mmCIF file of C-alpha atoms and ligand atoms in Angstrom:
data_model
loop_
_atom_site.group_PDB
_atom_site.id
_atom_site.type_symbol
_atom_site.label_atom_id
_atom_site.label_comp_id
_atom_site.label_asym_id
_atom_site.label_seq_id
_atom_site.Cartn_x
_atom_site.Cartn_y
_atom_site.Cartn_z
ATOM 1 C CA MET A 15 87.899 -44.061 113.895
ATOM 2 C CA THR A 16 91.282 -45.185 115.145
ATOM 3 C CA LEU A 17 93.058 -48.121 113.687
ATOM 4 C CA LEU A 18 94.097 -50.803 116.111
ATOM 5 C CA PRO A 19 97.840 -51.321 116.325
ATOM 6 C CA GLU A 20 98.923 -54.401 114.480
ATOM 7 C CA ALA A 21 98.956 -57.501 116.697
ATOM 8 C CA PRO A 22 102.391 -59.009 117.279
ATOM 9 C CA ALA A 23 102.891 -62.258 115.398
ATOM 10 C CA LEU A 24 102.164 -65.272 117.653
ATOM 11 C CA PRO A 25 104.683 -68.099 117.736
ATOM 12 C CA LEU A 26 103.275 -71.037 115.802
ATOM 13 C CA ALA A 27 101.886 -73.756 118.128
ATOM 14 C CA PRO A 28 102.682 -77.265 116.869
ATOM 15 C CA ALA A 29 99.639 -79.105 115.477
ATOM 16 C CA PRO A 30 98.210 -81.397 118.174
ATOM 17 C CA THR A 31 99.118 -85.048 117.859
ATOM 18 C CA VAL A 32 96.665 -86.232 120.463
ATOM 19 C CA ARG A 33 93.181 -85.404 119.220
ATOM 20 C CA PRO A 34 90.311 -86.758 121.388
ATOM 21 C CA ARG A 35 87.899 -85.454 118.752
ATOM 22 C CA ARG A 36 88.889 -88.338 116.441
ATOM 23 C CA LEU A 37 86.727 -90.703 118.485
ATOM 24 C CA ARG A 38 83.764 -88.313 118.548
ATOM 25 C CA ARG A 39 83.496 -87.944 114.777
ATOM 26 C CA THR A 40 80.714 -90.447 114.027
ATOM 27 C CA ALA A 41 77.853 -91.975 115.976
ATOM 28 C CA ALA A 42 79.400 -95.446 115.658
ATOM 29 C CA LEU A 43 82.704 -94.259 117.110
ATOM 30 C CA ARG A 44 80.952 -92.471 119.964
ATOM 31 C CA ALA A 45 78.864 -95.525 120.791
ATOM 32 C CA MET A 46 81.913 -97.741 120.755
ATOM 33 C CA VAL A 47 83.809 -95.697 123.354
ATOM 34 C CA SER A 48 80.808 -94.835 125.528
ATOM 35 C CA GLU A 49 81.718 -95.694 129.137
ATOM 36 C CA HIS A 50 78.473 -95.642 131.089
ATOM 37 C CA ARG A 51 74.960 -96.751 130.439
ATOM 38 C CA LEU A 52 71.571 -96.445 131.991
ATOM 39 C CA ARG A 53 69.115 -99.347 131.832
ATOM 40 C CA PRO A 54 65.467 -99.501 132.986
ATOM 41 C CA ALA A 55 66.307 -102.362 135.387
ATOM 42 C CA GLN A 56 68.585 -99.989 137.285
ATOM 43 C CA LEU A 57 65.743 -97.605 138.073
ATOM 44 C CA VAL A 58 63.557 -97.916 141.160
ATOM 45 C CA ALA A 59 60.133 -96.248 141.105
ATOM 46 C CA PRO A 60 58.847 -94.685 144.353
ATOM 47 C CA LEU A 61 55.136 -95.213 145.051
ATOM 48 C CA PHE A 62 52.978 -93.374 147.616
ATOM 49 C CA VAL A 63 50.165 -95.640 148.768
ATOM 50 C CA CYS A 64 47.125 -94.522 150.754
ATOM 51 C CA HIS A 65 43.878 -95.884 152.172
ATOM 52 C CA GLY A 66 40.540 -95.539 150.380
ATOM 53 C CA THR A 67 39.175 -96.684 147.050
ATOM 54 C CA SER A 68 39.806 -95.256 143.580
ATOM 55 C CA VAL A 69 42.060 -92.573 145.013
ATOM 56 C CA ARG A 70 44.591 -90.807 142.823
ATOM 57 C CA ARG A 71 45.585 -87.642 144.659
ATOM 58 C CA PRO A 72 48.190 -85.660 142.683
ATOM 59 C CA ILE A 73 51.094 -84.023 144.526
ATOM 60 C CA GLY A 74 51.127 -80.344 143.546
ATOM 61 C CA SER A 75 54.888 -79.876 143.640
ATOM 62 C CA MET A 76 55.614 -83.187 141.898
ATOM 63 C CA PRO A 77 53.718 -83.236 138.589
ATOM 64 C CA GLY A 78 53.052 -86.821 137.497
ATOM 65 C CA VAL A 79 53.307 -88.209 141.050
ATOM 66 C CA ALA A 80 50.227 -89.040 143.119
ATOM 67 C CA GLN A 81 49.108 -90.796 146.264
ATOM 68 C CA ILE A 82 47.296 -93.911 145.065
ATOM 69 C CA SER A 83 44.971 -96.368 146.722
ATOM 70 C CA ILE A 84 45.604 -100.097 146.908
ATOM 71 C CA ASP A 85 43.215 -101.258 144.203
ATOM 72 C CA SER A 86 43.060 -100.913 140.438
ATOM 73 C CA MET A 87 44.802 -97.542 140.837
ATOM 74 C CA LEU A 88 47.926 -99.255 142.134
ATOM 75 C CA ASP A 89 47.613 -102.069 139.593
ATOM 76 C CA ARG A 90 47.521 -99.575 136.733
ATOM 77 C CA GLU A 91 50.601 -97.748 138.011
ATOM 78 C CA VAL A 92 52.545 -100.985 138.338
ATOM 79 C CA GLU A 93 51.478 -102.279 134.939
ATOM 80 C CA SER A 94 52.770 -99.104 133.317
ATOM 81 C CA LEU A 95 56.154 -99.413 134.946
ATOM 82 C CA LEU A 96 56.503 -103.126 134.188
ATOM 83 C CA ARG A 97 55.743 -102.346 130.540
ATOM 84 C CA VAL A 98 58.862 -100.164 130.269
ATOM 85 C CA GLY A 99 61.166 -102.638 131.993
ATOM 86 C CA ILE A 100 61.213 -101.364 135.577
ATOM 87 C CA ARG A 101 61.464 -104.241 138.018
ATOM 88 C CA SER A 102 61.659 -102.588 141.393
ATOM 89 C CA VAL A 103 59.583 -100.191 143.510
ATOM 90 C CA ILE A 104 60.042 -98.495 146.871
ATOM 91 C CA LEU A 105 56.901 -97.964 148.899
ATOM 92 C CA PHE A 106 55.932 -95.033 151.108
ATOM 93 C CA GLY A 107 52.725 -95.289 153.119
ATOM 94 C CA ILE A 108 50.190 -92.638 154.080
ATOM 95 C CA PRO A 109 48.617 -93.981 157.288
ATOM 96 C CA ALA A 110 45.000 -93.629 158.413
ATOM 97 C CA ASN A 111 46.109 -92.448 161.840
ATOM 98 C CA LYS A 112 49.263 -90.971 163.268
ATOM 99 C CA ASP A 113 50.419 -91.345 166.853
ATOM 100 C CA ALA A 114 53.491 -90.703 169.000
ATOM 101 C CA VAL A 115 55.286 -93.954 168.092
ATOM 102 C CA GLY A 116 53.982 -94.339 164.545
ATOM 103 C CA SER A 117 52.079 -97.585 165.232
ATOM 104 C CA GLU A 118 50.784 -98.066 161.703
ATOM 105 C CA ASN A 119 54.361 -98.647 160.550
ATOM 106 C CA PHE A 120 54.373 -101.987 162.397
ATOM 107 C CA ASP A 121 50.689 -102.883 162.123
ATOM 108 C CA PRO A 122 50.346 -106.119 160.087
ATOM 109 C CA ASP A 123 47.179 -104.644 158.611
ATOM 110 C CA GLY A 124 48.711 -101.206 158.043
ATOM 111 C CA ILE A 125 49.053 -99.438 154.736
ATOM 112 C CA ILE A 126 52.418 -100.937 153.711
ATOM 113 C CA PRO A 127 51.652 -104.610 154.479
ATOM 114 C CA ARG A 128 48.402 -104.230 152.515
ATOM 115 C CA ALA A 129 50.210 -102.765 149.534
ATOM 116 C CA LEU A 130 52.882 -105.473 149.724
ATOM 117 C CA ARG A 131 50.321 -108.274 149.667
ATOM 118 C CA ARG A 132 48.544 -106.823 146.646
ATOM 119 C CA LEU A 133 51.789 -106.250 144.754
ATOM 120 C CA ARG A 134 53.076 -109.737 145.576
ATOM 121 C CA SER A 135 50.035 -111.327 143.996
ATOM 122 C CA LEU A 136 49.805 -108.858 141.100
ATOM 123 C CA ALA A 137 53.463 -109.046 140.068
ATOM 124 C CA PRO A 138 55.343 -111.834 141.863
ATOM 125 C CA GLU A 139 58.573 -111.002 140.031
ATOM 126 C CA LEU A 140 58.663 -107.358 141.134
ATOM 127 C CA CYS A 141 61.349 -106.396 143.677
ATOM 128 C CA LEU A 142 59.569 -104.785 146.629
ATOM 129 C CA ILE A 143 61.453 -102.313 148.800
ATOM 130 C CA THR A 144 59.900 -100.572 151.792
ATOM 131 C CA ASP A 145 61.076 -97.383 153.449
ATOM 132 C CA LEU A 146 61.185 -98.145 157.152
ATOM 133 C CA CYS A 147 61.142 -94.606 158.471
ATOM 134 C CA CYS A 148 58.676 -93.515 161.142
ATOM 135 C CA CYS A 149 58.115 -89.917 160.046
ATOM 136 C CA GLU A 150 55.045 -90.592 157.880
ATOM 137 C CA TYR A 151 53.396 -92.341 160.831
ATOM 138 C CA THR A 152 54.249 -90.154 163.814
ATOM 139 C CA SER A 153 51.991 -87.321 164.960
ATOM 140 C CA HIS A 154 55.061 -85.091 165.454
ATOM 141 C CA GLY A 155 56.586 -85.974 162.070
ATOM 142 C CA HIS A 156 60.000 -86.926 163.427
ATOM 143 C CA CYS A 157 61.806 -90.102 162.354
ATOM 144 C CA GLY A 158 61.438 -91.958 165.646
ATOM 145 C CA VAL A 159 60.137 -92.053 169.190
ATOM 146 C CA LEU A 160 60.581 -88.806 171.100
ATOM 147 C CA ARG A 161 61.998 -88.281 174.549
ATOM 148 C CA GLY A 162 61.356 -84.642 175.323
ATOM 149 C CA ASP A 163 62.161 -82.779 172.124
ATOM 150 C CA GLU A 164 64.725 -85.284 170.905
ATOM 151 C CA VAL A 165 64.446 -88.513 168.979
ATOM 152 C CA ASP A 166 65.364 -91.362 171.331
ATOM 153 C CA ASN A 167 67.782 -93.418 169.253
ATOM 154 C CA ASP A 168 67.606 -96.765 171.035
ATOM 155 C CA ALA A 169 63.849 -96.742 171.625
ATOM 156 C CA THR A 170 63.458 -96.101 167.891
ATOM 157 C CA LEU A 171 65.620 -99.123 167.037
ATOM 158 C CA GLU A 172 63.082 -101.395 168.630
ATOM 159 C CA VAL A 173 60.266 -99.887 166.548
ATOM 160 C CA LEU A 174 62.341 -100.281 163.371
ATOM 161 C CA GLY A 175 62.992 -103.943 164.122
ATOM 162 C CA ARG A 176 59.279 -104.583 164.570
ATOM 163 C CA ALA A 177 58.362 -102.734 161.372
ATOM 164 C CA ALA A 178 61.026 -104.645 159.421
ATOM 165 C CA VAL A 179 59.600 -108.005 160.492
ATOM 166 C CA VAL A 180 56.033 -106.941 159.674
ATOM 167 C CA HIS A 181 57.073 -105.730 156.213
ATOM 168 C CA ALA A 182 59.107 -108.874 155.578
ATOM 169 C CA GLU A 183 56.174 -111.041 156.602
ATOM 170 C CA ALA A 184 53.965 -109.198 154.079
ATOM 171 C CA GLY A 185 56.442 -109.814 151.257
ATOM 172 C CA ALA A 186 59.133 -107.108 151.216
ATOM 173 C CA ASP A 187 62.370 -108.214 149.538
ATOM 174 C CA ILE A 188 64.445 -105.305 150.781
ATOM 175 C CA LEU A 189 64.017 -103.253 153.953
ATOM 176 C CA ALA A 190 65.293 -99.696 153.704
ATOM 177 C CA PRO A 191 65.774 -97.807 156.971
ATOM 178 C CA SER A 192 65.978 -94.069 156.285
ATOM 179 C CA GLY A 193 65.837 -92.561 159.759
ATOM 180 C CA MET A 194 69.611 -92.166 160.333
ATOM 181 C CA MET A 195 69.482 -93.810 163.762
ATOM 182 C CA ASP A 196 72.796 -95.166 165.048
ATOM 183 C CA GLY A 197 72.797 -98.964 165.002
ATOM 184 C CA MET A 198 69.684 -99.244 162.820
ATOM 185 C CA VAL A 199 71.146 -101.795 160.420
ATOM 186 C CA ALA A 200 72.327 -104.113 163.219
ATOM 187 C CA ALA A 201 68.980 -103.844 165.012
ATOM 188 C CA ILE A 202 66.983 -104.640 161.872
ATOM 189 C CA ARG A 203 69.315 -107.491 160.890
ATOM 190 C CA ALA A 204 68.929 -109.049 164.345
ATOM 191 C CA ALA A 205 65.136 -108.705 164.288
ATOM 192 C CA LEU A 206 64.847 -110.212 160.798
ATOM 193 C CA ASP A 207 67.182 -113.113 161.587
ATOM 194 C CA ARG A 208 65.383 -113.900 164.810
ATOM 195 C CA ASP A 209 62.076 -114.195 162.958
ATOM 196 C CA ASN A 210 63.430 -116.379 160.150
ATOM 197 C CA PHE A 211 63.871 -113.654 157.553
ATOM 198 C CA ALA A 212 67.614 -114.106 157.250
ATOM 199 C CA GLU A 213 67.342 -114.041 153.454
ATOM 200 C CA ARG A 214 65.761 -110.594 153.217
ATOM 201 C CA ALA A 215 68.145 -107.745 152.392
ATOM 202 C CA ILE A 216 68.793 -104.376 154.007
ATOM 203 C CA LEU A 217 69.317 -101.267 151.909
ATOM 204 C CA SER A 218 70.672 -98.694 154.314
ATOM 205 C CA TYR A 219 70.096 -95.014 153.731
ATOM 206 C CA ALA A 220 73.641 -94.910 155.108
ATOM 207 C CA VAL A 221 74.563 -91.430 153.960
ATOM 208 C CA LYS A 222 71.554 -89.176 154.205
ATOM 209 C CA TYR A 223 71.928 -85.436 154.500
ATOM 210 C CA ALA A 224 69.611 -82.947 156.217
ATOM 211 C CA SER A 225 68.557 -81.488 152.876
ATOM 212 C CA ALA A 226 66.145 -78.824 151.663
ATOM 213 C CA PHE A 227 65.734 -80.951 148.540
ATOM 214 C CA TYR A 228 63.241 -83.166 150.447
ATOM 215 C CA GLY A 229 60.638 -80.376 150.549
ATOM 216 C CA PRO A 230 58.136 -81.742 147.988
ATOM 217 C CA PHE A 231 58.354 -85.279 149.437
ATOM 218 C CA ARG A 232 57.117 -84.016 152.767
ATOM 219 C CA GLU A 233 54.012 -82.720 151.014
ATOM 220 C CA ALA A 234 53.623 -86.074 149.245
ATOM 221 C CA ALA A 235 54.064 -88.148 152.401
ATOM 222 C CA GLY A 236 52.658 -85.693 154.919
ATOM 223 C CA SER A 237 55.831 -85.978 156.970
ATOM 224 C CA THR A 238 56.932 -82.417 157.751
ATOM 225 C CA PRO A 239 58.199 -82.274 161.348
ATOM 226 C CA ALA A 240 55.780 -80.455 163.626
ATOM 227 C CA PHE A 241 58.680 -78.633 165.295
ATOM 228 C CA GLY A 242 62.383 -78.216 164.627
ATOM 229 C CA ASP A 243 64.139 -80.019 161.808
ATOM 230 C CA ARG A 244 66.096 -83.232 161.264
ATOM 231 C CA ARG A 245 69.611 -81.932 161.863
ATOM 232 C CA GLN A 246 70.037 -83.945 165.061
ATOM 233 C CA TYR A 247 69.983 -87.171 163.060
ATOM 234 C CA GLN A 248 70.536 -86.414 159.370
ATOM 235 C CA MET A 249 73.992 -85.332 158.183
ATOM 236 C CA ASP A 250 75.416 -81.863 157.784
ATOM 237 C CA PRO A 251 75.810 -81.002 154.051
ATOM 238 C CA ALA A 252 79.239 -79.584 154.917
ATOM 239 C CA ASN A 253 80.641 -83.044 155.696
ATOM 240 C CA SER A 254 82.207 -85.619 153.426
ATOM 241 C CA ARG A 255 84.620 -87.613 155.648
ATOM 242 C CA GLU A 256 81.676 -88.369 157.901
ATOM 243 C CA ALA A 257 79.965 -90.023 154.917
ATOM 244 C CA LEU A 258 82.680 -92.673 154.971
ATOM 245 C CA THR A 259 82.256 -93.185 158.714
ATOM 246 C CA GLU A 260 78.534 -93.765 158.160
ATOM 247 C CA ALA A 261 79.112 -96.099 155.216
ATOM 248 C CA ARG A 262 81.731 -98.186 157.081
ATOM 249 C CA LEU A 263 79.483 -98.519 160.112
ATOM 250 C CA ASP A 264 76.562 -99.796 158.072
ATOM 251 C CA ILE A 265 78.786 -102.228 156.199
ATOM 252 C CA SER A 266 80.048 -103.618 159.502
ATOM 253 C CA GLU A 267 76.473 -103.921 160.787
ATOM 254 C CA GLY A 268 75.527 -106.066 157.805
ATOM 255 C CA ALA A 269 73.994 -103.758 155.203
ATOM 256 C CA ASP A 270 73.531 -105.458 151.816
ATOM 257 C CA LEU A 271 73.267 -102.246 149.804
ATOM 258 C CA LEU A 272 74.171 -98.637 150.605
ATOM 259 C CA MET A 273 72.469 -95.410 149.622
ATOM 260 C CA VAL A 274 73.555 -91.812 149.218
ATOM 261 C CA LYS A 275 70.831 -89.186 149.339
ATOM 262 C CA PRO A 276 70.215 -86.659 147.790
ATOM 263 C CA ALA A 277 71.999 -87.352 144.508
ATOM 264 C CA LEU A 278 72.666 -84.383 142.242
ATOM 265 C CA ALA A 279 74.262 -82.020 144.747
ATOM 266 C CA TYR A 280 76.122 -85.005 146.260
ATOM 267 C CA LEU A 281 77.791 -86.705 143.294
ATOM 268 C CA ASP A 282 81.149 -86.286 145.037
ATOM 269 C CA ILE A 283 79.798 -88.302 147.963
ATOM 270 C CA ILE A 284 78.509 -91.049 145.664
ATOM 271 C CA ALA A 285 81.985 -91.275 144.125
ATOM 272 C CA ALA A 286 83.644 -91.374 147.546
ATOM 273 C CA VAL A 287 81.370 -94.137 148.864
ATOM 274 C CA ARG A 288 81.869 -96.050 145.601
ATOM 275 C CA ARG A 289 85.634 -96.089 146.252
ATOM 276 C CA GLU A 290 85.086 -97.137 149.868
ATOM 277 C CA SER A 291 82.880 -100.179 149.332
ATOM 278 C CA THR A 292 82.236 -103.016 146.931
ATOM 279 C CA LEU A 293 78.552 -103.239 147.936
ATOM 280 C CA PRO A 294 75.873 -102.214 145.434
ATOM 281 C CA LEU A 295 75.321 -98.468 145.718
ATOM 282 C CA VAL A 296 72.022 -96.663 145.291
ATOM 283 C CA ALA A 297 71.527 -92.964 144.549
ATOM 284 C CA TYR A 298 68.264 -91.295 145.541
ATOM 285 C CA ASN A 299 67.276 -88.636 143.009
ATOM 286 C CA VAL A 300 65.011 -86.828 145.471
ATOM 287 C CA SER A 301 61.775 -84.897 145.223
ATOM 288 C CA GLY A 302 63.309 -81.411 145.072
ATOM 289 C CA GLU A 303 65.568 -82.429 142.209
ATOM 290 C CA TYR A 304 62.525 -83.780 140.380
ATOM 291 C CA ALA A 305 60.417 -80.686 141.088
ATOM 292 C CA MET A 306 63.052 -78.326 139.696
ATOM 293 C CA VAL A 307 63.340 -80.245 136.437
ATOM 294 C CA LYS A 308 59.558 -80.484 136.049
ATOM 295 C CA ALA A 309 59.094 -76.757 136.712
ATOM 296 C CA ALA A 310 61.737 -75.675 134.217
ATOM 297 C CA ALA A 311 60.410 -78.145 131.635
ATOM 298 C CA ALA A 312 56.848 -76.862 132.068
ATOM 299 C CA LYS A 313 58.113 -73.385 131.226
ATOM 300 C CA GLY A 314 59.863 -74.688 128.142
ATOM 301 C CA TRP A 315 63.239 -73.626 129.519
ATOM 302 C CA ILE A 316 64.936 -77.017 129.263
ATOM 303 C CA ASP A 317 64.596 -80.171 127.170
ATOM 304 C CA GLU A 318 63.146 -82.451 129.844
ATOM 305 C CA ARG A 319 64.020 -85.750 128.237
ATOM 306 C CA LYS A 320 67.659 -84.828 127.692
ATOM 307 C CA VAL A 321 68.082 -83.201 131.106
ATOM 308 C CA VAL A 322 66.581 -86.194 132.915
ATOM 309 C CA LEU A 323 68.638 -88.805 131.074
ATOM 310 C CA GLU A 324 71.822 -86.729 131.459
ATOM 311 C CA SER A 325 71.221 -86.287 135.204
ATOM 312 C CA LEU A 326 70.552 -89.989 135.763
ATOM 313 C CA LEU A 327 73.626 -90.899 133.728
ATOM 314 C CA SER A 328 75.729 -88.552 135.891
ATOM 315 C CA MET A 329 74.688 -90.588 138.945
ATOM 316 C CA ARG A 330 75.750 -93.812 137.226
ATOM 317 C CA ARG A 331 79.055 -92.178 136.224
ATOM 318 C CA ALA A 332 79.640 -91.082 139.818
ATOM 319 C CA GLY A 333 79.337 -94.733 140.840
ATOM 320 C CA ALA A 334 75.692 -95.539 141.574
ATOM 321 C CA ASP A 335 74.510 -98.969 140.459
ATOM 322 C CA MET A 336 70.838 -98.179 140.936
ATOM 323 C CA ILE A 337 68.801 -94.976 141.094
ATOM 324 C CA ILE A 338 65.577 -94.292 142.938
ATOM 325 C CA THR A 339 63.816 -91.649 140.866
ATOM 326 C CA TYR A 340 60.357 -90.184 140.317
ATOM 327 C CA HIS A 341 61.329 -89.992 136.639
ATOM 328 C CA ALA A 342 61.596 -93.803 136.529
ATOM 329 C CA THR A 343 58.646 -94.664 134.293
ATOM 330 C CA GLU A 344 59.179 -91.794 131.862
ATOM 331 C CA ALA A 345 62.937 -92.275 131.742
ATOM 332 C CA ALA A 346 62.615 -96.022 131.150
ATOM 333 C CA GLY A 347 60.156 -95.324 128.332
ATOM 334 C CA TRP A 348 62.689 -92.994 126.680
ATOM 335 C CA LEU A 349 65.488 -95.529 127.121
ATOM 336 C CA MET A 350 63.371 -98.173 125.419
ATOM 337 C CA GLU A 351 62.652 -95.820 122.505
ATOM 338 C CA ASP A 352 66.359 -94.974 122.209
ATOM 339 C CA ALA A 353 67.200 -98.676 122.093
ATOM 340 C CA LEU A 354 64.923 -99.248 119.077
HETATM 341 C C1 PBG B 405 61.775 -90.454 155.333
HETATM 342 C C2 PBG B 405 62.161 -90.086 153.954
HETATM 343 C C3 PBG B 405 62.325 -88.815 153.381
HETATM 344 C C4 PBG B 405 62.633 -89.032 152.051
HETATM 345 C C5 PBG B 405 62.682 -90.397 151.852
HETATM 346 N N1 PBG B 405 62.401 -91.045 153.045
HETATM 347 C C6 PBG B 405 62.096 -87.476 153.934
HETATM 348 C C7 PBG B 405 62.932 -86.941 155.007
HETATM 349 O O1 PBG B 405 63.901 -87.549 155.456
HETATM 350 O O2 PBG B 405 62.563 -85.876 155.478
HETATM 351 C C8 PBG B 405 62.860 -87.956 151.024
HETATM 352 C C9 PBG B 405 62.691 -88.379 149.623
HETATM 353 C C10 PBG B 405 62.554 -87.287 148.638
HETATM 354 O O3 PBG B 405 62.701 -86.087 148.912
HETATM 355 O O4 PBG B 405 62.269 -87.635 147.483
HETATM 356 N N2 PBG B 405 62.601 -90.058 156.344
#
């Protein structure tokens, strides 16, 4: 055994005068200086509605999430989220039939208008948001009308305007176009105003990336494209300046709220859009983010409650006012317990 040579004496560092730990010493101190907070009213619960009676069809890759029919199944779901203080839902519809233009999206008796009417009478105070995209309704699974193998931007705008009016008529408070068509906000605003829905708001999926994190959603909504992918209309994950171009455009077209999607891998984008605009900003905590947390939690590898609340708080810290999340009901329940 060899003895280590004696270490040279280190110069003495002065004792720190600034000590951030002083304000972390007790729970009361920590609570007093806490900067950001998550409240149930800031969470939006996504719901997948389908035709049929007494249907509750679980989504394999999204434990706890199911396609539900518009009857007591939907009522039960909504009652449980109202109980924990959630006041807003975003609806996705599973149509009976799909066709080239996605007709059920603008059918006044389609899946979304039916769900809206039931929810309006069940819970008049609930904020109802509808996703206006075509991909759940088209036979090819793309987010608009095709011309050849490409989505025809301007033909799709007309479809979006019609769907917006139909959803507004059935009771939607906020219309949320997610198809990343150029000019979609202006087209929807014009259609709504023309039909006397000037007071209904538009939440633009302004900054939406072509992301692999949407995988489980496409199983839930049956909206996987039949060929190709969405890179001709959704954004390249390599780009951040372009996010500001998209946000500015939608602001100028009359968007009332902006969204960044996905959330966790795009917190820098949320922060950048927050600095750019004073409009309310929404983060979409997407299906793949949810699936990863659920899978790790099921294996006992993470503390689900803490990981979920920490992730949602990170979106608020980045600058999101509201968060669309599949964790909504559970997270709101935990927040209520923590508040007791
Ligand atoms: C429709 C739409 C998608 C999502 C929300 N609206 C899928 C997509 O663009 O392919 C994804 C939501 C999620 O992953 O949770 N276009």
